[in-house]
mmCIF file of C-alpha atoms and ligand atoms in Angstrom:
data_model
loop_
_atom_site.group_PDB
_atom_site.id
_atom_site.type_symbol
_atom_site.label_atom_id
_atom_site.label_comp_id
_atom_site.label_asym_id
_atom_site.label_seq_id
_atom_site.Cartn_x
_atom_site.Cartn_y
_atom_site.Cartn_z
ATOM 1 C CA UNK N 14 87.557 7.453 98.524
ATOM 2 C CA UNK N 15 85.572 10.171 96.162
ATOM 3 C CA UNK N 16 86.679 11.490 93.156
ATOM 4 C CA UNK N 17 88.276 15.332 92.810
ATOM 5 C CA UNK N 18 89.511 17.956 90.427
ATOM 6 C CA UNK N 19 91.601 21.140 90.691
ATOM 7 C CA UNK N 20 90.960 23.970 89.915
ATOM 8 C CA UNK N 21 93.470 26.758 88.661
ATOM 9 C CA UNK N 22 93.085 29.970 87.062
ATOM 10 C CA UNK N 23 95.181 32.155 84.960
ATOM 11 C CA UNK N 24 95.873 34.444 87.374
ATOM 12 C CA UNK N 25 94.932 35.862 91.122
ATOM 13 C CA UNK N 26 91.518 37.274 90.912
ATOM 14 C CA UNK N 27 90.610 35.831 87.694
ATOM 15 C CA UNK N 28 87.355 34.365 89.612
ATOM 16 C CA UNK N 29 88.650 30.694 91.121
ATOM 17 C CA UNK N 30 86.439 31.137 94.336
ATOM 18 C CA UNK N 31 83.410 32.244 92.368
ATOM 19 C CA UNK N 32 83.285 29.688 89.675
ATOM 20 C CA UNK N 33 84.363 27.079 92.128
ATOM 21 C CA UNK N 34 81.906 28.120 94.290
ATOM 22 C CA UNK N 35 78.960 27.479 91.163
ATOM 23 C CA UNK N 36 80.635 24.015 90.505
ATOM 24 C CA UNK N 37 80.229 23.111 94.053
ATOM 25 C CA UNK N 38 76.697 24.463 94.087
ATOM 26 C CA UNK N 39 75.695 22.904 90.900
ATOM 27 C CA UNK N 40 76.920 18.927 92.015
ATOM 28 C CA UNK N 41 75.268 19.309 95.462
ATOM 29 C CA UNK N 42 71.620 20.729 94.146
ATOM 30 C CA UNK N 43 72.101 17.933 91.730
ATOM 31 C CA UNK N 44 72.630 15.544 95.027
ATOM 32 C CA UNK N 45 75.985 14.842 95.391
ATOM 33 C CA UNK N 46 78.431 14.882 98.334
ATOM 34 C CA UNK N 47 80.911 17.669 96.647
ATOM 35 C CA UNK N 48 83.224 19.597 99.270
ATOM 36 C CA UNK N 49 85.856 21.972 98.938
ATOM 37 C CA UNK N 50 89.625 22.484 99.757
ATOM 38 C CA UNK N 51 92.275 24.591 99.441
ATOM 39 C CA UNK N 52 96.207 24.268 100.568
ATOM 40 C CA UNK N 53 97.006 27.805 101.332
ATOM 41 C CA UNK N 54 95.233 31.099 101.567
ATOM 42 C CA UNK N 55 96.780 34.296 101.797
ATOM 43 C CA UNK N 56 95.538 37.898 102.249
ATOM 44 C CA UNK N 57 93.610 36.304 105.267
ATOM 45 C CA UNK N 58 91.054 39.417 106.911
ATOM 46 C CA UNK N 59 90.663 38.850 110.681
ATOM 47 C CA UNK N 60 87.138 39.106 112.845
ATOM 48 C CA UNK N 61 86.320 40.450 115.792
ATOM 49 C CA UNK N 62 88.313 38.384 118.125
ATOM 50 C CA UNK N 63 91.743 39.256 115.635
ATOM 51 C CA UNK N 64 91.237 35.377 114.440
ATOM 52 C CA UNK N 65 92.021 34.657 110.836
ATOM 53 C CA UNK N 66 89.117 34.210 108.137
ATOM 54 C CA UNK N 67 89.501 31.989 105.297
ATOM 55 C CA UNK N 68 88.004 34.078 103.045
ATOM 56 C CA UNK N 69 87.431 31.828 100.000
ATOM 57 C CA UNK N 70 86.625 28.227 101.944
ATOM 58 C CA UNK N 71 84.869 30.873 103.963
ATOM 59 C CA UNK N 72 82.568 31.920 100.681
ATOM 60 C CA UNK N 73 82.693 28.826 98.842
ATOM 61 C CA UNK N 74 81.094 26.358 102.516
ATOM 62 C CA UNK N 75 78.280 29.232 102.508
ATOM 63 C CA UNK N 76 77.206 29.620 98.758
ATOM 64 C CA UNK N 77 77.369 26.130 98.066
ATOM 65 C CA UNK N 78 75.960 25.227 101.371
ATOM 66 C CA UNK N 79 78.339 22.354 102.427
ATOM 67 C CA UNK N 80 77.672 22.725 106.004
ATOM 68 C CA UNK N 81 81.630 21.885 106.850
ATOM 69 C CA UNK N 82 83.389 23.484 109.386
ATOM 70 C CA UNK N 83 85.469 26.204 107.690
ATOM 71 C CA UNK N 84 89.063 25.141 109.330
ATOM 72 C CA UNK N 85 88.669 21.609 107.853
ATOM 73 C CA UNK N 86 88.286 23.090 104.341
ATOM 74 C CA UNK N 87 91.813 24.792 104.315
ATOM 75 C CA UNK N 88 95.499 24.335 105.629
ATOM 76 C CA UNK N 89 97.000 27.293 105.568
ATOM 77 C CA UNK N 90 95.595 30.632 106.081
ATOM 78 C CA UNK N 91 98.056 33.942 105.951
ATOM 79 C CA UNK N 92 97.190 37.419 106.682
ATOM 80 C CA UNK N 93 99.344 38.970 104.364
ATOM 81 C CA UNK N 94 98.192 39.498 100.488
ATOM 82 C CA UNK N 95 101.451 38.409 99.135
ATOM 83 C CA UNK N 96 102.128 34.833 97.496
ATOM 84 C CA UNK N 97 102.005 31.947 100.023
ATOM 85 C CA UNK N 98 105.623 31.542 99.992
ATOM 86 C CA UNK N 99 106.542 35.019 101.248
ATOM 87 C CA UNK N 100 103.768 34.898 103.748
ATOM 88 C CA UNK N 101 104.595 31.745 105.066
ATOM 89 C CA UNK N 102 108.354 32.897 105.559
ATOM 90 C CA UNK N 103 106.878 36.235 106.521
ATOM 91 C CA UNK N 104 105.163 34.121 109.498
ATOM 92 C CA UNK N 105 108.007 31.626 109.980
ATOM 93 C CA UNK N 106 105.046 29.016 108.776
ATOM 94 C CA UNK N 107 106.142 27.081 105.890
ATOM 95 C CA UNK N 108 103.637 24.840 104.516
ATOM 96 C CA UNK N 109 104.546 20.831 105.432
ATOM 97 C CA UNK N 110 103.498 18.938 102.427
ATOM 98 C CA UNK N 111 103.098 15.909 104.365
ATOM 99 C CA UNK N 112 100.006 17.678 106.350
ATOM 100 C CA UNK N 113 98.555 19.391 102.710
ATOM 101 C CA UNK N 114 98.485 15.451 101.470
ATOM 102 C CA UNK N 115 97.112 14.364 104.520
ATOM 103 C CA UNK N 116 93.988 17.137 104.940
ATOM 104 C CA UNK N 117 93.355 16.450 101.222
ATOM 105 C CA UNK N 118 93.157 12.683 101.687
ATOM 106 C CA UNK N 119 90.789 13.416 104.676
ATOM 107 C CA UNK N 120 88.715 15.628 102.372
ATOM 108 C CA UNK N 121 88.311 13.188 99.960
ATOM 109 C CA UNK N 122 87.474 10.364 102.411
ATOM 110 C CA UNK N 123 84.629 13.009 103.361
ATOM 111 C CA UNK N 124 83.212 13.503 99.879
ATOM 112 C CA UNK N 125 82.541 11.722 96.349
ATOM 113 C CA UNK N 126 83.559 15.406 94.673
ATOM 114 C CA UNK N 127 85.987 17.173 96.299
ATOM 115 C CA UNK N 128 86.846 20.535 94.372
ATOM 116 C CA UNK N 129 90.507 21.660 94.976
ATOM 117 C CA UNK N 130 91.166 25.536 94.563
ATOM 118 C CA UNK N 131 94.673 26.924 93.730
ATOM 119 C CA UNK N 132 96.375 30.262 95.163
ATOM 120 C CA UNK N 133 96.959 32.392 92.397
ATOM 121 C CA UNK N 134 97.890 30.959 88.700
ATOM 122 C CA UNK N 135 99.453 27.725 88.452
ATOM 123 C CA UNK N 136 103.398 29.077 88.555
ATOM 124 C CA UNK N 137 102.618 30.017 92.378
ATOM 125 C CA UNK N 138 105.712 29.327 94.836
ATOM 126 C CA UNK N 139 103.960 27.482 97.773
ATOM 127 C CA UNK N 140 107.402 26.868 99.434
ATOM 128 C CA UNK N 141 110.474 28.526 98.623
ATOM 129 C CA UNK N 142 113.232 27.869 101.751
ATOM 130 C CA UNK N 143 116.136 26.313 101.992
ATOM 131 C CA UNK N 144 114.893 23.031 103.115
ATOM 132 C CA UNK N 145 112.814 22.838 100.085
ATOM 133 C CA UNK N 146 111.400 24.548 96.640
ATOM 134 C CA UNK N 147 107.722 23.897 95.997
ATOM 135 C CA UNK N 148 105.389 24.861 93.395
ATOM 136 C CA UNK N 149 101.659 24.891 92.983
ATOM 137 C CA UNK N 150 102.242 22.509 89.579
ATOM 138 C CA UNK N 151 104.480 20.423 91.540
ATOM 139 C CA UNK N 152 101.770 19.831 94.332
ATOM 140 C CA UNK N 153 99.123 19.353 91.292
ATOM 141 C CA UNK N 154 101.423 16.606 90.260
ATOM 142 C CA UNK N 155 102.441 15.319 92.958
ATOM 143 C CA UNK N 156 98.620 14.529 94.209
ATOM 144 C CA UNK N 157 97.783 13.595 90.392
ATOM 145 C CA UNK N 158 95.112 15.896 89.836
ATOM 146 C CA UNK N 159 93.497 16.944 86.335
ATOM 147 C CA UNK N 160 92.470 20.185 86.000
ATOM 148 C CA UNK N 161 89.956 22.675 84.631
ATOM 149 C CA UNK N 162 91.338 26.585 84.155
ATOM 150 C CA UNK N 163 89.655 29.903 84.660
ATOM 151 C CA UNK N 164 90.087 32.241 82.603
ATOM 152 C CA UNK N 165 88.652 36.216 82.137
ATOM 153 C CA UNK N 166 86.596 36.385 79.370
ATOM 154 C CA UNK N 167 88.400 39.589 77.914
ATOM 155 C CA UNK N 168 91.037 40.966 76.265
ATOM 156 C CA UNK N 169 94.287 39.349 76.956
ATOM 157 C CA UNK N 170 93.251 36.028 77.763
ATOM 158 C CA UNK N 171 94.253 34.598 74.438
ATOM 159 C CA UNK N 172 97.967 34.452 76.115
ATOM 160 C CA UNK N 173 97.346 33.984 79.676
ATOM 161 C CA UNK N 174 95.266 30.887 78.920
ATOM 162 C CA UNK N 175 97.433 29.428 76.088
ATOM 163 C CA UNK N 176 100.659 29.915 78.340
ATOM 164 C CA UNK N 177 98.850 28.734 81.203
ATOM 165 C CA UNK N 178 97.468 25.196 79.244
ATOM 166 C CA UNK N 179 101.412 25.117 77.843
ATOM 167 C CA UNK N 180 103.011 25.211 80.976
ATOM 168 C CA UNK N 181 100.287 22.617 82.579
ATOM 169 C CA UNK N 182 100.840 20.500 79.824
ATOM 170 C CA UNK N 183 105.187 20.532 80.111
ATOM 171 C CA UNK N 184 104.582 19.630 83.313
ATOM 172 C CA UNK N 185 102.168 16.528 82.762
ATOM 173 C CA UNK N 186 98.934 18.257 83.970
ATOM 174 C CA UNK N 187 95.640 16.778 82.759
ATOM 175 C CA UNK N 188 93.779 19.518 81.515
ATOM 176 C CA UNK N 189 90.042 18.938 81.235
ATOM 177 C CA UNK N 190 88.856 22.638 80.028
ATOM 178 C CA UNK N 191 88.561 25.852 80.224
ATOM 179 C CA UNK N 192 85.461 28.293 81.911
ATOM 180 C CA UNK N 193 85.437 31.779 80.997
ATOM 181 C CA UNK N 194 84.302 34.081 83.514
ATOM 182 C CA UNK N 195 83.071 37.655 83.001
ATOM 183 C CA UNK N 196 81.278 36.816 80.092
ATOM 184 C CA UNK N 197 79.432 39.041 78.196
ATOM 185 C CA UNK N 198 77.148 37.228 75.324
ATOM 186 C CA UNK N 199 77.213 38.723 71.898
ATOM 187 C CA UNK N 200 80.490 40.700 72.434
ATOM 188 C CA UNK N 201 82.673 40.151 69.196
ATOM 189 C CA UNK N 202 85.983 40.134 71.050
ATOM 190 C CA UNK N 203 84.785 37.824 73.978
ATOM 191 C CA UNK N 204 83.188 35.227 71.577
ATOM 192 C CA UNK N 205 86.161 35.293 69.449
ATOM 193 C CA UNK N 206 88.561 34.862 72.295
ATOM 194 C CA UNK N 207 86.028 31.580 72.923
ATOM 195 C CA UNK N 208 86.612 30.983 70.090
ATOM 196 C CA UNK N 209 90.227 31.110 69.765
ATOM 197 C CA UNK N 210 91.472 29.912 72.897
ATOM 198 C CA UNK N 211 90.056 26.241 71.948
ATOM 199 C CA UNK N 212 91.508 26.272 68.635
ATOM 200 C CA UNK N 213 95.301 27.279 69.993
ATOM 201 C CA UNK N 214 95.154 24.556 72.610
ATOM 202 C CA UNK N 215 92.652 22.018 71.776
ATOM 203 C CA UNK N 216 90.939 22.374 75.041
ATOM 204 C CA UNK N 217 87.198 22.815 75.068
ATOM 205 C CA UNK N 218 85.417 25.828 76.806
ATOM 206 C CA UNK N 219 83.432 23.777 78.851
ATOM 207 C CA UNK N 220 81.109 27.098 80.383
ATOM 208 C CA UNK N 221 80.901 30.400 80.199
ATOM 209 C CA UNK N 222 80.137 32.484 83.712
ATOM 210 C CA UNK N 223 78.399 36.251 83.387
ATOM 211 C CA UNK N 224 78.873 38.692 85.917
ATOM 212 C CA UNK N 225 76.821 38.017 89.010
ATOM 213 C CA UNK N 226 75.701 34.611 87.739
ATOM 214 C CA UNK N 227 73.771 32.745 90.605
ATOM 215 C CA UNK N 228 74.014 29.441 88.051
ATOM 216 C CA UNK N 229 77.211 27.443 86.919
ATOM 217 C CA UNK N 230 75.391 26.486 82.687
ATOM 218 C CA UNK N 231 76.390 23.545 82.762
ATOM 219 C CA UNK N 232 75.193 19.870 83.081
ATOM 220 C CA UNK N 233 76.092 18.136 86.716
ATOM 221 C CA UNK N 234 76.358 14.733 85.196
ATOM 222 C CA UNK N 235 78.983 16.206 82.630
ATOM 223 C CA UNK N 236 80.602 18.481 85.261
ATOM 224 C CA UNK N 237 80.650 15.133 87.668
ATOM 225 C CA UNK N 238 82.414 13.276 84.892
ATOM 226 C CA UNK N 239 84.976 15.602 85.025
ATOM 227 C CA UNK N 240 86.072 14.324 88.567
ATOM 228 C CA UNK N 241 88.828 11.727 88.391
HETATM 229 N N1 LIG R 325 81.222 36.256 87.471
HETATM 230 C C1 LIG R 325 81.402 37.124 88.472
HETATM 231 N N2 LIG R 325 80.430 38.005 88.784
HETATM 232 C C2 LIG R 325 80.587 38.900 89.805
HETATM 233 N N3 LIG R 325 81.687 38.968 90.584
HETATM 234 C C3 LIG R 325 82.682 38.118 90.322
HETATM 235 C C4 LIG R 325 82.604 37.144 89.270
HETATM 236 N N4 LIG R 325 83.755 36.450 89.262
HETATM 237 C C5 LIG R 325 84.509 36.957 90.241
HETATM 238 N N5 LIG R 325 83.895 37.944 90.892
HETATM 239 C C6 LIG R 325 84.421 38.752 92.025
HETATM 240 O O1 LIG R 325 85.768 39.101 91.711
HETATM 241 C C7 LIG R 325 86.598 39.018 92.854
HETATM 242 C C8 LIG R 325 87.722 38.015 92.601
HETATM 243 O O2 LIG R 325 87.176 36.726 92.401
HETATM 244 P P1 LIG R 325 87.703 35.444 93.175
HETATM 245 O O3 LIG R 325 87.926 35.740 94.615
HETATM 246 O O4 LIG R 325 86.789 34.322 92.854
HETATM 247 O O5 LIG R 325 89.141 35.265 92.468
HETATM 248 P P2 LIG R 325 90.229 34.137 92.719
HETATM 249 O O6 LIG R 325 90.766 33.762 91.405
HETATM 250 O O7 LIG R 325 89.650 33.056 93.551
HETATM 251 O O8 LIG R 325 91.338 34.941 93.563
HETATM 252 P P3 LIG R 325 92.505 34.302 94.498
HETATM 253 O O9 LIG R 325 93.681 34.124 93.611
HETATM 254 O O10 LIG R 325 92.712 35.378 95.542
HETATM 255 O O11 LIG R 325 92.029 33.021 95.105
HETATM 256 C C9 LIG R 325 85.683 38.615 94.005
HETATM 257 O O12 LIG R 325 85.264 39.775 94.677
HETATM 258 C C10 LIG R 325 84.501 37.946 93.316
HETATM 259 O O13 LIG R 325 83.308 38.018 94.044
HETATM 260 MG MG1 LIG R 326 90.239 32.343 95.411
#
């Protein structure tokens, strides 16, 4: 059974895929069996044949090169860009927690470093019926995952990371650190927010992503370490 580590973010869009994509990278080029998964995907585009993509296990299998057929990286996958609760009810396709558990088990059987992507920030409704009331941070906790956050680099990020690193931390949520992405070295604002958003949480900025970086800076042994 290999090791894993979730990833959230402090919003939608704040760069998940991409950095998770450059962790990913970074453990395999350093030799080790690191895969991907994610629970639910929503805002799904469809090829040719009208057939879903899964956009981000779609981006994360090729950049990283893990060579795994895309279905078996992902359980869900809506077509409508709305959270996954309201697409799944949209579709009359809630997501069974029982199969999420069971897909991520099988992931980790497959790999030493499996790398677990949220939807959206980490207050996400995943289910919301009434049969039963589900949140991304309850699924976190539920499979007893620690976590690392990404963050934008920019203005604002002050209070979307120190909320985010509160509310992980009310409910029980390991939090191992914090990447910035969209980084810009030298700018006084970005380096202070650095800076700040360590010393308001206690939670070290473990990397720092620029745009278009090809590279994740950081050491694979440390980054492996990470996995739990
Ligand atoms: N460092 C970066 N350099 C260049 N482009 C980036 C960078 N980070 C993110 N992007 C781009 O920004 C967009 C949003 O990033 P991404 O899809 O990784 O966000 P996300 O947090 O995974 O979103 P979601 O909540 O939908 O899963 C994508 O088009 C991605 O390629
Ligand atoms: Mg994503």
């Amino acid at each position: 059974m290999g090791k894993s580590l979730f990833i959230t973010g402090t919003g939608t869009d704040v760069g998940k895929t991409y950095v998770t994509a450059l962790i990913v990278k970074k453990l395999r080029d350093s030799g080790k069996k690191a895969g991907y998964y994610k629970a639910a995907i929503s805002g799904a585009e469809r090829d040719g044949q009208g057939e879903l993509l899964p956009g981000d296990a779609l981006y994360v299998n090729e950049t990283a090169r893990i060579g795994e057929q895309t279905s078996r990286l992902v359980s869900y996958v809506y077509p409508e860009a709305v959270s996954p609760h309201l697409a799944a009810k949209i579709n009359s396709l809630p997501i069974d927690f029982q199969k999420v558990a069971r897909d991520f088990q099988s992931a980790r059987e497959r790999y030493d470093y499996l790398t677990m992507e949220g939807s959206g920030g980490i207050v996400c409704p995943l289910r919301w019926d009434d049969q039963e009331r589900m949140g991304l941070d309850d699924l976190v906790h539920k499979l007893g995952l620690s976590v690392l956050v990404v963050a934008h680099a920019g203005l604002g990020t002050i209070n979307s990371t120190v909320l985010t690193i509160e509310h992980l931390r009310l409910r029980e949520i390991p939090v191992k650190g914090i990447l910035l992405n969209h980084f810009h070295p030298g700018d006084l604002m970005e380096e202070d927010n650095r800076r700040m958003v360590t010393e308001m949480t206690g939670v070290p900025v473990l990397a720092v992503i620029q745009e278009n970086a090809a590279e994740l800076e950081m050491d694979a042994e440390v980054l492996a370490s990470l996995y739990e």
